[in-house]
Tab-separated table of C-alpha atoms in Angstrom:
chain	number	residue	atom	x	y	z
A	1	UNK	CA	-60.317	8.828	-16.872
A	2	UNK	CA	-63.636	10.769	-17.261
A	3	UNK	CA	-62.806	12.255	-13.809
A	4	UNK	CA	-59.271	13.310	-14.343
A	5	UNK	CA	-60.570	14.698	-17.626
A	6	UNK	CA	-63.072	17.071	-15.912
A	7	UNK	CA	-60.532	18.141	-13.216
A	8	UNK	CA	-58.329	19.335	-15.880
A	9	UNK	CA	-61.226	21.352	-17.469
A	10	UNK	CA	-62.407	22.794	-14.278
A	11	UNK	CA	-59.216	23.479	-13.462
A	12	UNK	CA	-58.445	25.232	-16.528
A	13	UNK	CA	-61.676	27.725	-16.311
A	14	UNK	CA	-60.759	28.640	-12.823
A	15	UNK	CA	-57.485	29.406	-14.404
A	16	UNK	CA	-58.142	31.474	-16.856
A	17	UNK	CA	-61.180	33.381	-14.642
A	18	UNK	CA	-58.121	33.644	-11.872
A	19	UNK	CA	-55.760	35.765	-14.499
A	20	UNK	CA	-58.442	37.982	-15.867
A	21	UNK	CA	-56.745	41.572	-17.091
A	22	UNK	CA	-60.121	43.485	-16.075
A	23	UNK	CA	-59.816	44.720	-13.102
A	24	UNK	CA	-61.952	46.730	-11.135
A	25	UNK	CA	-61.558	50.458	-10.607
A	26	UNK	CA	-60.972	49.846	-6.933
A	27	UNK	CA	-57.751	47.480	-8.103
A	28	UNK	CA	-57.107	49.469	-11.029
A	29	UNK	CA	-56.196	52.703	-8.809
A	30	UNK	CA	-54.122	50.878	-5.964
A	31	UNK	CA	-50.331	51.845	-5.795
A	32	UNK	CA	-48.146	54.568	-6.746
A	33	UNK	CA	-48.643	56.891	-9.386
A	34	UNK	CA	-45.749	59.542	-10.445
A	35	UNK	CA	-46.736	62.923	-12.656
A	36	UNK	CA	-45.427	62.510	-15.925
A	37	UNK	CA	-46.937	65.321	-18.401
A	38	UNK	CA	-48.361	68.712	-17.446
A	39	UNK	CA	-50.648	70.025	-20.284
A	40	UNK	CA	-51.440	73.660	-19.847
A	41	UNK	CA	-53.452	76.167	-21.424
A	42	UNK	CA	-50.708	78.626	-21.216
A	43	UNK	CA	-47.298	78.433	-22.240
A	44	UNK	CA	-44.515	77.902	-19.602
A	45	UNK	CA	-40.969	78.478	-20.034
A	46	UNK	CA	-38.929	76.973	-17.579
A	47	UNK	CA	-35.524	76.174	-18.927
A	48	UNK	CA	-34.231	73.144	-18.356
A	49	UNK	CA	-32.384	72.643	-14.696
A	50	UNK	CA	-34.102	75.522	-13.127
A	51	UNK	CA	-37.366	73.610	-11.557
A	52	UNK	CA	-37.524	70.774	-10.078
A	53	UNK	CA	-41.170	69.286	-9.854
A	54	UNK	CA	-42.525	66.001	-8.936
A	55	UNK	CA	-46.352	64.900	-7.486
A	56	UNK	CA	-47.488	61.425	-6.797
A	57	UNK	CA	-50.203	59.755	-5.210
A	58	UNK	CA	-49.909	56.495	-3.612
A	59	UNK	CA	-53.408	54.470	-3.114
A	60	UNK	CA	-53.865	51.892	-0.506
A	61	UNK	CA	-56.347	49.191	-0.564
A	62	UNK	CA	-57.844	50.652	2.650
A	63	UNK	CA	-59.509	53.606	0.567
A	64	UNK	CA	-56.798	56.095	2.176
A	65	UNK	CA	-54.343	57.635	0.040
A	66	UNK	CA	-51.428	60.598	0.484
A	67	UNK	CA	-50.475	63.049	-1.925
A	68	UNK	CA	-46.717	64.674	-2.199
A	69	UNK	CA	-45.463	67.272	-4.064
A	70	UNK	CA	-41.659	68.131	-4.068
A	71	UNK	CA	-40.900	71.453	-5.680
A	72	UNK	CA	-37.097	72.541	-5.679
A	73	UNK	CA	-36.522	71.005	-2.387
A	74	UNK	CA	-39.622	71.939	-0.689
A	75	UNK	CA	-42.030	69.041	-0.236
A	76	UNK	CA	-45.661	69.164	1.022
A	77	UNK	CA	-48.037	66.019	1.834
A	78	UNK	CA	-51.815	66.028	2.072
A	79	UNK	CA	-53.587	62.417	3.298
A	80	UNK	CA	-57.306	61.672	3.094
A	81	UNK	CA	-59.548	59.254	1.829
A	82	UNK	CA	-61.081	58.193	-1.470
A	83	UNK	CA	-64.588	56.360	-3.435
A	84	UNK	CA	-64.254	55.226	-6.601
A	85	UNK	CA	-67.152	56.315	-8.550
A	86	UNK	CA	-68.085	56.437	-12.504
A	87	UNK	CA	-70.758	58.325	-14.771
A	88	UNK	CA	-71.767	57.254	-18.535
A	89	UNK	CA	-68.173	58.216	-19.903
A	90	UNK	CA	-65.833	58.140	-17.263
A	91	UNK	CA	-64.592	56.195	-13.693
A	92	UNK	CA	-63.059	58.896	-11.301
A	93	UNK	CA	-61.893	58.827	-7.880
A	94	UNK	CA	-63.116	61.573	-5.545
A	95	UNK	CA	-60.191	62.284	-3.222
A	96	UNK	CA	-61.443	63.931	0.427
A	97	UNK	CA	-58.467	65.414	2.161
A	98	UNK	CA	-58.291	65.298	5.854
A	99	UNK	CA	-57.507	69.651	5.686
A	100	UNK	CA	-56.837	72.246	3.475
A	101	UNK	CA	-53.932	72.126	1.473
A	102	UNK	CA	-52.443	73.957	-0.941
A	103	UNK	CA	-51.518	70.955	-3.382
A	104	UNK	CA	-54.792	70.314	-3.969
A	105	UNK	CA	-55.358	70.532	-7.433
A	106	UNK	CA	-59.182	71.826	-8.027
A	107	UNK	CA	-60.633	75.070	-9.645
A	108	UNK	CA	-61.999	75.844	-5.957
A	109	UNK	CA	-59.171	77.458	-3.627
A	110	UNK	CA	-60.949	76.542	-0.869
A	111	UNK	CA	-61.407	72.874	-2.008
A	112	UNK	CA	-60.852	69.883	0.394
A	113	UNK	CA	-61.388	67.227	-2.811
A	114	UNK	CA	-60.139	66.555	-5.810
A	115	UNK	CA	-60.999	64.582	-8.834
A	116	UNK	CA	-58.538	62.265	-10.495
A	117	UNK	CA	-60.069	60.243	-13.459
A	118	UNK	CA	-58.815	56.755	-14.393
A	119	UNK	CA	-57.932	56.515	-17.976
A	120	UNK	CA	-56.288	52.992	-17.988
A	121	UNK	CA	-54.668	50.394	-15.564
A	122	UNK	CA	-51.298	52.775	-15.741
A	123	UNK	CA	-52.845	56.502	-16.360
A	124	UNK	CA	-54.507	59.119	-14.093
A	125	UNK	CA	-55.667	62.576	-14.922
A	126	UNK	CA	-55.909	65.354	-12.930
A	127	UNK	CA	-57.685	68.030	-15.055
A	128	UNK	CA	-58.487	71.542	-13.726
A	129	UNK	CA	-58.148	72.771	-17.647
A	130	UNK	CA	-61.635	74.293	-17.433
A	131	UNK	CA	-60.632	76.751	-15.036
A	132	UNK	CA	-57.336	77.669	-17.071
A	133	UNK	CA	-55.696	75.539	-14.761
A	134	UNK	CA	-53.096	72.598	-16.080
A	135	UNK	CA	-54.024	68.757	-17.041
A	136	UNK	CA	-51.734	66.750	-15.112
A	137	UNK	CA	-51.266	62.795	-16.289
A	138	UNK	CA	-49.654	60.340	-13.915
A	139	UNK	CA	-48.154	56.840	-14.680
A	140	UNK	CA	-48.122	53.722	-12.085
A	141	UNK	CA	-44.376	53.006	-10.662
């Protein structure tokens, strides 16, 4: 009995250690992430129909990822690889593209990375802001 007893209870704790909700940064970012809200410093008036604009990232476990934009029709890919690293306030991922690009958001033209900080298991920022630039959030699909 004693022996069935502690099965159950080591069974249990590997449970509940097996379904743990914190995962790491390197999990957390894995998958595909869609833009969902542009925050900009200046006003934009696009009526409604007239653009068509979607970004998304997709993550693989590999530490490669691909960025797409699609604006009216016209789409443009950039692929590269990525390190998950933090500071005192905030876990980022520094994205390295392979070659220029000109969907790479960053307040450098020239820029080959990009910074996308994680916010959450299902939010990503992408925030060139301090360089008048727009805040773009994504959402995992």
């Amino acid at each position: 009995m004693k022996k069935i007893f502690t099965i159950i209870i080591l069974g249990a704790i590997l449970g509940f250690s097996a379904c743990s909700e914190d995962e790491t940064p390197d999990q957390q970012i894995i998958g595909t992430w869609e833009l969902t809200e542009t925050i900009g410093s200046w006003p934009v008036d696009i009526p409604e129909g007239e653009a068509d604009y979607f970004v998304s990232y997709q993550f693989r476990q590999d530490g490669t990822f691909q960025k797409t934009q699609d604006i009216n029709g016209t789409e443009s890919s950039a692929s590269g690889t990525y390190t998950i690293d933090s500071t005192q306030d905030e876990i980022f991922a520094l994205l390295t593209f392979s070659s220029p690009s000109e969907i790479i958001q960053s307040c450098n033209s020239n820029a080959t990375t990009e910074s996308v900080t994680i916010v959450s298991n299902n939010r990503l920022e992408v925030d060139t802001s301090p360089c008048d630039g727009p805040k773009n959030i994504f959402a995992k699909r």
